């Protein structure tokens, strides 16, 4: 029974990792951009939610809703002013620019908020739990997991049932031909990064509500997210969810054996999957 | 001719640097030691990313492995730390073989993430090594470094304390490593293999069509840089004297700084890392009173370089000068006046 419990906890954790990864997967899939600052942008989102919450006294869930448009705007500006200039055949410039951005965000947050760890105060819901079949799960992890599935569903709907999604897919497949059809790739990219940061804000809410955060935790979250994206396969959002689950379940079982093995077990699962399937579990697009 | 002048200037700089422990204060020796080690790491990363197209974010794995192996041979087996440095480099290279088998299956951005994950696995695994202090780490016994081969000779030569003599020794070794690597890189890049490597970087299809095997060359570079990075890591931690998984496998110290140094100096140019390391050292000294502000400055400069001057400070300088003081290519064989006369009808 304890194994079933561990499995369920791992899947809930996987939901959080899928949220970290969904924005990354979106940007990666559409413009082949590896955003090394994604983890730090999530942490930035958590501080933004905290800031709005402290200033207005609102519940973090409401504060997060207020943060969404701000983060969308940030994504738009970031893509338009910075990232669009370095996108090209060479993967090095975007990689290095986002790497620089990561260091800048981390240290600006450190200057502004110090290295003290913070937490988003979500109230009584934090410690509430409920029975689901034979196991008991926390309400917050369950909401996180549900949000992850909703986000993936929403992104899939956007991708396959809207004009914007068609433009996303067209630009991803062939930017030049997409341009002939009246699509401006740079604008599409700006919207995509905006949406990615909206998803990052949702991830930030659950990150901050679940555990303490400080300015330095971004890169580790980025690594889990990337592992989820790569395990899932490029361009597949459901694959990203599956990838998050693989990492989450591996970490939960690792931690059950020995608390020090939690992270290690996740990484080893990543390496193991890639040794068997170098392009991930459900690859859709060609890289 | 140009190369000869550059070589002579380089030799003069090297001699001047070698005299620092004799003439300069100890604090300068320690500072320059760090600079030289960063230069070694930067030369290696430049070779990987700038010439072989392998953008690794996991070079701290080899720094940490080199350092841990040196600690293990010294503390557990009682070897001389200098022998440990050599073994550290060899073990780092040996480890790079399975890493290469894994990481070379991934291309581009996947490669960067793959190497990063491997480095994190190494960090967490070495944290399990109880004999070396587990997650909290351990210190190198003071006697071990003081009884290192050659320390007594240096002590008598300079007339300083044992600790200062250890600093001087590690400094000279770092200088030797940096100089050897610089010369080695130059010779390698001008060799058949090095030219093949640059050809692959500039146009993989054309390079393959004239018989260059990209995977073999890249694997060779990956192995050699792992060796040099391991040596440098072991040497660094003799001087630091204390090891922990987080310090030995630090992404920021051993890879992020190095990436900025190379990018600012000029990626894909041989002298770029030298220029970059000077800028880095200057920034660190200039902004040392303002906490992490120099990191923000470093990040912003790195971004600006990628936006406005892709080839960094050195690349920009060459474009301004119109000539390259340290060319990597070979000049076309010049014809003698007689040949030219014979060609005339």
XYZ file of C-alpha atoms in Angstrom:
632
model
C 0.000 0.000 0.000
C 2.878 2.326 0.788
C 4.086 1.838 -2.795
C 0.742 2.894 -4.170
C 0.914 5.948 -1.929
C 4.412 6.778 -3.186
C 3.248 6.325 -6.774
C 0.349 8.743 -6.286
C 2.565 11.316 -4.532
C 5.056 11.005 -7.388
C 2.367 11.595 -9.973
C 1.180 14.710 -8.108
C 4.768 15.986 -8.057
C 4.987 15.125 -11.746
C 2.031 17.436 -12.333
C 4.020 20.327 -10.870
C 7.024 19.457 -13.057
C 4.748 19.289 -16.082
C 3.603 22.828 -15.255
C 7.245 23.956 -15.084
C 7.823 22.266 -18.402
C 4.715 23.178 -20.398
C 5.829 26.736 -21.182
C 9.269 25.509 -22.072
C 7.853 22.826 -24.333
C 5.684 25.401 -26.109
C 8.592 27.764 -26.843
C 10.949 24.925 -27.693
C 8.407 23.372 -30.054
C 7.523 26.561 -31.916
C 10.873 28.310 -32.308
C 13.490 25.737 -31.233
C 14.515 28.210 -28.543
C 16.148 26.762 -25.468
C 15.212 29.196 -22.761
C 17.766 28.695 -19.996
C 16.105 31.513 -18.035
C 12.754 29.689 -17.760
C 13.431 28.456 -14.215
C 14.390 31.941 -13.078
C 11.346 33.407 -14.797
C 9.187 31.007 -12.755
C 10.917 32.212 -9.587
C 10.409 35.802 -10.759
C 6.714 34.987 -11.160
C 6.595 33.644 -7.605
C 8.104 36.882 -6.280
C 5.657 38.909 -8.372
C 2.722 36.973 -6.860
C 4.222 37.458 -3.411
C 4.703 41.179 -4.062
C 1.135 41.706 -5.324
C -0.213 39.648 -2.408
C 1.723 41.621 0.200
C 0.885 45.000 -1.324
C -2.857 44.395 -1.686
C -3.477 41.753 0.980
C -5.127 39.492 -1.604
C -5.085 35.691 -1.548
C -2.181 34.277 -3.642
C -4.664 32.719 -6.088
C -6.156 36.158 -6.841
C -2.700 37.759 -6.853
C -1.587 35.153 -9.403
C -4.548 36.047 -11.618
C -3.413 39.691 -11.486
C 0.167 38.638 -12.268
C -0.850 36.724 -15.425
C -1.244 39.734 -17.777
C 1.935 41.320 -16.394
C 3.935 38.169 -17.103
C 2.368 37.892 -20.585
C 3.535 41.441 -21.288
C 6.997 40.619 -19.965
C 7.200 37.614 -22.281
C 6.088 39.700 -25.245
C 8.679 42.403 -24.547
C 11.427 39.869 -23.886
C 10.811 38.108 -27.176
C 10.402 41.279 -29.223
C 13.289 43.260 -27.758
C 15.790 40.498 -27.139
C 15.184 36.925 -28.232
C 13.914 37.616 -31.767
C 17.234 39.291 -32.520
C 19.285 36.197 -31.771
C 17.104 33.433 -33.224
C 18.660 31.749 -36.206
C 20.356 28.617 -37.477
C 23.061 28.873 -34.847
C 21.762 27.631 -31.492
C 24.580 29.247 -29.546
C 23.437 32.920 -29.415
C 19.935 32.257 -27.993
C 21.389 29.745 -25.555
C 23.928 32.249 -24.273
C 21.540 35.193 -24.182
C 19.031 33.273 -22.065
C 21.897 32.041 -19.907
C 22.926 35.657 -19.314
C 19.312 36.538 -18.594
C 19.151 33.738 -16.031
C 22.150 35.082 -14.124
C 20.798 38.641 -14.300
C 17.305 37.716 -13.021
C 18.743 35.572 -10.232
C 21.030 38.278 -8.937
C 18.567 41.135 -9.337
C 16.124 39.122 -7.210
C 18.925 38.462 -4.746
C 19.640 42.190 -4.488
C 15.967 43.050 -4.161
C 14.664 40.281 -1.898
C 17.846 38.888 -0.236
C 18.572 35.155 -0.040
C 15.885 34.510 2.626
C 13.460 31.794 1.626
C 9.817 32.790 1.160
C 6.518 31.008 0.837
C 3.151 31.986 -0.606
C 0.540 32.003 2.191
C -2.396 29.987 0.822
C -4.066 29.471 4.199
C -5.787 26.391 5.614
C -6.011 24.655 2.236
C -2.258 24.063 2.459
C -2.535 21.316 5.079
C -5.935 19.924 4.023
C -6.103 16.417 2.598
C -8.766 14.085 1.286
C -9.065 10.361 0.587
C -8.870 9.335 -3.044
C -9.644 5.615 -3.261
C -7.251 3.730 -0.994
C -4.781 6.611 -0.496
C -4.950 10.056 1.071
C -3.760 13.041 -0.969
C -3.211 16.667 -0.055
C -5.705 19.093 -1.548
C -2.956 21.439 -2.840
C -1.095 18.679 -4.754
C -4.438 17.569 -6.189
C -5.252 21.118 -7.343
C -1.734 21.359 -8.805
C -2.207 18.119 -10.694
C -5.629 19.181 -11.921
C -4.242 22.530 -13.064
C -1.457 20.782 -14.964
C -4.003 18.700 -16.879
C -6.191 21.755 -17.500
C -3.203 23.746 -18.769
C -2.192 20.943 -21.129
C -5.788 20.601 -22.348
C -6.036 24.362 -22.884
C -2.750 24.521 -24.754
C -3.747 21.566 -26.923
C -7.069 23.220 -27.715
C -5.208 26.419 -28.578
C -2.824 24.494 -30.801
C -5.331 22.413 -32.746
C -8.596 24.375 -32.723
C -7.750 28.066 -33.126
C -6.305 30.279 -35.848
C -3.466 31.231 -33.536
C -2.616 27.566 -32.994
C -2.607 26.999 -36.752
C -0.168 29.893 -37.054
C 1.958 28.361 -34.289
C 2.110 25.021 -36.059
C 2.741 26.584 -39.450
C 5.593 28.717 -38.126
C 7.043 25.720 -36.349
C 6.994 23.598 -39.504
C 8.185 26.167 -42.028
C 8.565 29.861 -41.109
C 9.278 30.968 -44.681
C 6.121 29.454 -46.153
C 4.145 30.689 -43.155
C 5.338 34.190 -44.014
C 3.985 33.812 -47.552
C 0.578 33.090 -46.022
C 0.620 36.414 -44.174
C 1.897 35.192 -40.829
C 4.571 37.266 -39.150
C 6.798 34.761 -37.325
C 8.217 37.352 -34.950
C 4.771 38.330 -33.714
C 3.827 34.668 -33.378
C 6.998 34.081 -31.372
C 6.208 37.043 -29.098
C 2.709 35.671 -28.380
C 4.147 32.202 -27.745
C 6.657 33.491 -25.189
C 3.893 35.535 -23.577
C 1.750 32.399 -23.217
C 4.772 30.465 -21.936
C 5.213 33.017 -19.162
C 1.495 32.844 -18.333
C 1.942 29.102 -17.799
C 5.133 29.852 -15.847
C 3.118 32.114 -13.523
C 0.630 29.312 -12.842
C 3.616 27.049 -12.114
C 5.054 29.768 -9.849
C 1.849 29.860 -7.799
C 2.021 26.141 -7.010
C 5.794 26.225 -6.548
C 5.488 28.989 -3.956
C 2.494 27.406 -2.228
C 4.077 23.955 -2.020
C 7.512 24.763 -0.620
C 9.913 27.549 0.253
C 11.601 29.393 -2.577
C 14.555 31.757 -2.826
C 16.231 33.488 -5.790
C 18.711 30.654 -6.393
C 16.331 27.731 -6.996
C 15.523 28.521 -10.636
C 18.217 26.491 -12.413
C 17.345 23.238 -10.605
C 13.652 23.682 -11.540
C 14.715 24.398 -15.109
C 16.654 21.149 -15.192
C 13.639 19.072 -14.053
C 11.468 20.895 -16.574
C 13.895 20.247 -19.405
C 14.173 16.621 -18.481
C 10.380 16.380 -18.637
C 10.290 18.061 -22.059
C 13.038 15.863 -23.481
C 11.595 12.639 -22.030
C 8.199 13.555 -23.463
C 9.561 14.322 -26.900
C 9.776 17.581 -28.804
C 6.487 19.216 -29.673
C 4.179 16.895 -27.762
C 2.374 18.550 -24.833
C 0.892 15.294 -23.519
C 4.413 13.894 -23.814
C 5.591 16.714 -21.566
C 2.982 15.729 -18.975
C 4.163 12.116 -19.222
C 7.774 13.291 -18.893
C 6.911 15.264 -15.778
C 5.265 12.158 -14.305
C 8.325 10.012 -15.070
C 10.565 12.488 -13.223
C 8.063 12.953 -10.374
C 7.469 9.228 -9.814
C 11.196 8.432 -10.038
C 11.928 11.175 -7.480
C 9.180 9.960 -5.135
C 10.470 6.371 -5.212
C 14.063 7.552 -4.830
C 13.079 9.603 -1.797
C 11.147 6.659 -0.330
C 14.329 4.553 -0.432
C 16.641 7.276 0.871
C 15.867 11.002 1.133
C 19.251 11.824 -0.417
C 18.399 9.866 -3.575
C 15.346 11.909 -4.562
C 16.934 14.172 -7.172
C 19.424 11.534 -8.256
C 16.630 9.063 -9.055
C 14.949 11.670 -11.288
C 18.158 12.303 -13.247
C 18.835 8.596 -13.621
C 15.342 8.033 -14.992
C 16.047 10.803 -17.513
C 19.321 9.239 -18.644
C 17.727 5.784 -18.784
C 14.855 6.964 -20.998
C 17.232 8.793 -23.328
C 19.529 5.784 -23.649
C 16.571 3.738 -24.880
C 14.811 6.489 -26.856
C 17.148 9.406 -27.728
C 14.243 11.465 -29.105
C 11.959 10.991 -26.132
C 8.834 8.908 -25.645
C 6.443 10.673 -28.036
C 8.433 12.746 -30.539
C 6.264 14.642 -32.965
C 8.379 17.255 -34.697
C 11.795 16.786 -36.208
C 14.597 18.704 -34.591
C 56.809 36.673 -38.970
C 53.667 37.943 -37.282
C 53.417 34.650 -35.431
C 57.037 34.949 -34.334
C 56.451 38.423 -32.867
C 53.308 37.198 -31.123
C 55.247 34.204 -29.803
C 58.028 36.410 -28.431
C 55.518 38.712 -26.716
C 53.788 35.644 -25.273
C 57.090 34.307 -23.971
C 57.904 37.648 -22.342
C 54.482 37.751 -20.645
C 54.994 34.191 -19.449
C 58.388 34.975 -17.941
C 56.965 38.070 -16.236
C 54.096 35.986 -14.821
C 56.511 33.300 -13.657
C 58.400 35.929 -11.634
C 55.290 37.063 -9.733
C 55.765 34.676 -6.757
C 59.368 35.877 -6.456
C 58.629 39.593 -6.564
C 54.935 40.101 -5.867
C 52.845 39.790 -2.684
C 51.178 36.488 -1.828
C 47.657 37.821 -2.330
C 48.505 38.652 -5.953
C 49.805 35.107 -6.451
C 46.527 33.690 -5.130
C 44.448 36.017 -7.309
C 46.431 35.267 -10.430
C 46.208 31.544 -9.672
C 42.404 31.779 -9.853
C 42.664 33.817 -13.058
C 44.966 31.251 -14.661
C 42.672 28.388 -13.660
C 39.675 30.197 -15.125
C 41.740 30.742 -18.256
C 42.441 27.004 -18.497
C 38.735 26.212 -18.101
C 37.867 28.920 -20.629
C 40.346 27.614 -23.215
C 38.786 24.182 -22.830
C 35.225 25.404 -23.129
C 36.143 27.535 -26.124
C 37.605 24.480 -27.814
C 34.378 22.590 -27.121
C 31.772 25.219 -27.933
C 33.672 27.555 -30.244
C 35.457 25.012 -32.391
C 33.771 21.632 -31.947
C 30.210 22.989 -31.640
C 29.658 21.073 -28.382
C 27.841 23.529 -26.105
C 28.359 21.793 -22.777
C 26.788 23.153 -19.601
C 28.300 20.287 -17.622
C 32.046 20.917 -17.542
C 31.848 21.278 -13.754
C 31.475 17.488 -13.739
C 35.117 17.100 -14.760
C 36.352 19.830 -12.409
C 34.633 18.069 -9.528
C 35.758 14.569 -10.488
C 39.381 15.726 -10.824
C 39.203 17.428 -7.437
C 37.503 14.497 -5.680
C 39.940 11.947 -7.093
C 42.874 14.102 -5.950
C 41.346 14.260 -2.446
C 40.741 10.512 -2.437
C 44.303 9.612 -3.448
C 45.713 12.033 -0.876
C 43.451 11.330 2.104
C 42.533 7.688 1.612
C 45.714 6.356 0.027
C 48.267 8.864 1.284
C 49.659 9.777 -2.119
C 51.391 13.027 -3.003
C 48.675 15.538 -4.061
C 50.558 16.246 -7.288
C 50.274 12.593 -8.283
C 46.607 12.936 -7.360
C 46.262 15.820 -9.829
C 47.497 13.626 -12.640
C 45.249 10.732 -11.625
C 42.356 13.212 -11.330
C 42.854 14.293 -14.925
C 43.046 10.689 -16.132
C 39.911 9.637 -14.222
C 38.036 12.692 -15.554
C 39.025 11.638 -19.074
C 38.026 8.027 -18.412
C 34.646 9.224 -17.148
C 34.159 11.382 -20.215
C 34.011 8.241 -22.394
C 30.660 6.938 -21.056
C 29.418 10.540 -20.846
C 30.288 10.998 -24.517
C 28.431 7.788 -25.435
C 25.347 9.185 -23.738
C 25.608 12.860 -24.660
C 26.664 12.427 -28.297
C 23.327 10.783 -29.011
C 21.765 14.177 -28.282
C 22.264 17.123 -30.564
C 22.283 20.869 -30.124
C 20.273 22.029 -27.149
C 19.626 18.457 -25.970
C 23.393 18.059 -25.618
C 23.604 21.079 -23.306
C 20.843 19.763 -21.043
C 22.208 16.208 -21.152
C 25.677 17.268 -19.986
C 24.114 19.421 -17.280
C 22.084 16.480 -15.981
C 25.204 14.288 -16.011
C 27.087 16.899 -13.961
C 24.244 16.988 -11.437
C 24.303 13.178 -11.227
C 28.055 13.389 -10.530
C 27.489 16.036 -7.832
C 24.838 13.964 -6.082
C 26.808 10.719 -6.406
C 30.010 12.163 -4.951
C 27.872 13.555 -2.128
C 27.243 9.921 -1.177
C 30.973 9.244 -0.665
C 31.031 9.021 3.136
C 34.821 8.593 3.401
C 35.188 12.078 1.880
C 32.599 13.718 4.117
C 29.425 13.019 2.122
C 27.325 16.094 1.415
C 29.250 18.391 3.766
C 32.678 17.599 2.350
C 36.092 17.511 3.962
C 39.398 19.376 4.163
C 42.782 18.410 2.798
C 45.207 17.644 5.675
C 47.617 20.545 6.007
C 50.649 18.266 6.135
C 49.753 16.645 2.830
C 50.224 19.849 0.843
C 53.269 20.971 2.816
C 55.046 17.689 2.131
C 54.232 17.927 -1.568
C 57.075 17.207 -3.972
C 59.138 20.369 -4.533
C 57.622 22.500 -1.778
C 60.819 22.364 0.297
C 62.914 23.439 -2.667
C 60.584 26.368 -3.357
C 60.703 27.317 0.313
C 64.456 27.523 0.314
C 64.556 29.254 -3.060
C 62.121 32.014 -2.083
C 62.724 32.042 1.674
C 58.990 31.973 2.515
C 56.597 29.998 4.729
C 55.396 26.559 3.703
C 51.883 27.864 2.930
C 53.291 30.562 0.633
C 55.495 27.968 -1.037
C 52.421 25.809 -1.744
C 50.726 28.849 -3.284
C 53.776 29.497 -5.457
C 53.921 25.858 -6.552
C 50.259 25.644 -7.508
C 50.581 29.005 -9.257
C 53.501 27.838 -11.386
C 51.697 24.631 -12.225
C 48.626 26.609 -13.282
C 50.820 28.879 -15.400
C 52.449 25.831 -16.962
C 49.058 24.242 -17.637
C 47.659 27.445 -19.166
C 50.724 27.998 -21.372
C 50.867 24.370 -22.469
C 47.161 24.431 -23.273
C 47.453 27.677 -25.221
C 50.336 26.343 -27.277
C 48.622 22.968 -27.589
C 45.398 24.574 -28.822
C 47.287 26.626 -31.384
C 49.182 23.626 -32.714
C 46.068 21.431 -32.647
C 43.883 23.972 -34.424
C 46.476 24.420 -37.167
C 46.953 20.680 -37.537
C 45.091 18.477 -40.012
C 42.574 17.541 -37.321
C 42.074 21.107 -36.122
C 41.447 22.377 -39.630
C 39.000 19.520 -40.112
C 37.240 20.580 -36.943
C 36.888 24.182 -38.108
C 35.716 22.960 -41.494
C 32.987 20.908 -39.766
C 31.960 23.935 -37.738
C 31.735 26.171 -40.797
C 30.073 23.690 -43.147
C 29.466 20.128 -41.949
C 28.295 18.762 -45.302
C 31.241 20.140 -47.272
C 33.667 18.932 -44.603
C 32.262 15.420 -44.683
C 32.447 15.360 -48.459
C 36.219 15.829 -48.308
C 36.588 13.004 -45.808
C 36.399 14.646 -42.385
C 34.727 12.479 -39.717
C 32.927 14.966 -37.411
C 31.976 12.507 -34.652
C 35.512 11.190 -34.231
C 36.988 14.690 -34.059
C 34.355 15.913 -31.627
C 34.794 12.887 -29.384
C 38.554 13.478 -29.367
C 38.076 17.110 -28.334
C 35.569 16.088 -25.662
C 38.027 13.581 -24.156
C 41.039 15.913 -24.247
C 39.151 18.826 -22.715
C 37.835 16.528 -19.980
C 41.454 15.614 -19.169
C 42.629 19.237 -18.976
C 39.506 20.296 -17.057
C 40.082 17.466 -14.549
C 43.725 18.496 -14.068
C 42.666 22.088 -13.508
C 39.954 21.083 -11.028
C 42.372 19.003 -8.971
C 44.930 21.813 -8.972
C 42.297 24.361 -7.935
C 41.263 22.293 -4.940
C 44.852 21.796 -3.717
C 44.920 25.541 -3.289
C 41.368 25.854 -1.954
C 42.110 23.041 0.499
C 38.460 22.152 1.212
C 36.041 20.197 -0.875
C 32.271 19.734 -0.887
C 29.997 18.481 -3.662
C 28.373 21.886 -4.070
C 31.720 23.696 -4.377
C 33.441 21.116 -6.569
C 30.490 20.708 -8.958
C 29.428 24.377 -8.935
C 27.652 25.336 -12.151
C 28.257 29.024 -11.493
C 31.963 28.915 -10.653
C 33.237 26.366 -13.159
C 30.885 26.708 -16.097
C 28.796 29.896 -15.996
C 31.749 32.237 -15.390
C 33.729 30.371 -17.995
C 30.961 30.729 -20.567
C 30.803 34.486 -19.986
C 34.587 34.790 -20.174
C 34.664 33.038 -23.533
C 31.654 34.885 -24.937
C 32.903 38.320 -23.902
C 36.448 37.659 -25.095
C 35.364 36.155 -28.379
C 34.035 32.643 -28.887
C 35.763 30.648 -31.587
C 38.917 32.754 -31.460
C 42.031 31.450 -29.742
C 43.002 34.611 -27.786
C 39.348 35.327 -26.878
C 39.502 33.532 -23.506
C 42.595 35.554 -22.511
C 40.823 38.841 -23.220
C 37.692 37.568 -21.495
C 39.467 36.465 -18.351
C 41.109 39.906 -18.056
C 37.718 41.625 -18.382
C 36.235 39.212 -15.828
C 39.029 39.824 -13.335
C 38.778 43.591 -13.825
C 35.006 43.567 -13.286
C 35.311 41.409 -10.202
C 37.894 43.740 -8.656
C 36.082 46.904 -9.700
C 32.700 45.848 -8.316
C 33.930 43.740 -5.405
C 32.308 46.064 -2.862
C 28.820 45.721 -4.322
C 28.027 42.051 -3.697
C 26.578 40.287 -6.694
C 26.399 43.389 -8.891
C 29.349 42.117 -10.942
C 27.309 39.035 -11.817
C 24.513 41.249 -13.122
C 27.081 43.283 -15.076
C 28.615 40.083 -16.429
C 25.223 38.799 -17.575
C 24.322 42.096 -19.246
C 27.688 42.348 -21.023
C 27.315 38.758 -22.195
C 23.871 39.518 -23.629
C 25.141 42.724 -25.264
C 28.039 40.873 -26.881
C 25.659 38.287 -28.348
C 23.385 41.050 -29.663
C 25.926 43.463 -31.095
C 29.299 41.748 -31.505
C 28.936 37.990 -31.870
C 32.672 37.415 -32.077
C 33.387 39.185 -28.805
C 36.040 41.756 -27.986
C 38.844 39.933 -29.772
C 36.785 39.315 -32.901
C 35.839 42.987 -32.931
C 39.448 44.008 -32.509
C 40.617 41.865 -35.423
C 37.936 43.385 -37.636
C 39.148 46.869 -36.673
C 42.836 46.082 -37.106
C 42.325 44.305 -40.384
C 44.906 41.674 -39.517
C 45.082 38.759 -37.093
C 48.186 38.693 -34.877
C 47.649 35.003 -34.185
C 46.263 33.430 -37.348
C 44.950 29.878 -37.154
C 44.968 29.292 -40.913
C 47.971 28.630 -43.072
C 49.270 31.249 -45.491
C 49.200 30.159 -49.130
C 52.675 29.074 -50.263
C 54.348 32.083 -51.850
C 55.792 31.787 -55.282
C 59.384 32.773 -55.816
C 60.050 35.496 -58.412
C 61.554 32.865 -60.735
C 58.353 30.813 -60.757
C 56.409 33.910 -61.696
C 58.841 34.725 -64.495
C 58.633 31.179 -65.829
C 54.859 31.395 -65.951
C 55.011 34.447 -68.179
C 54.831 33.593 -71.838
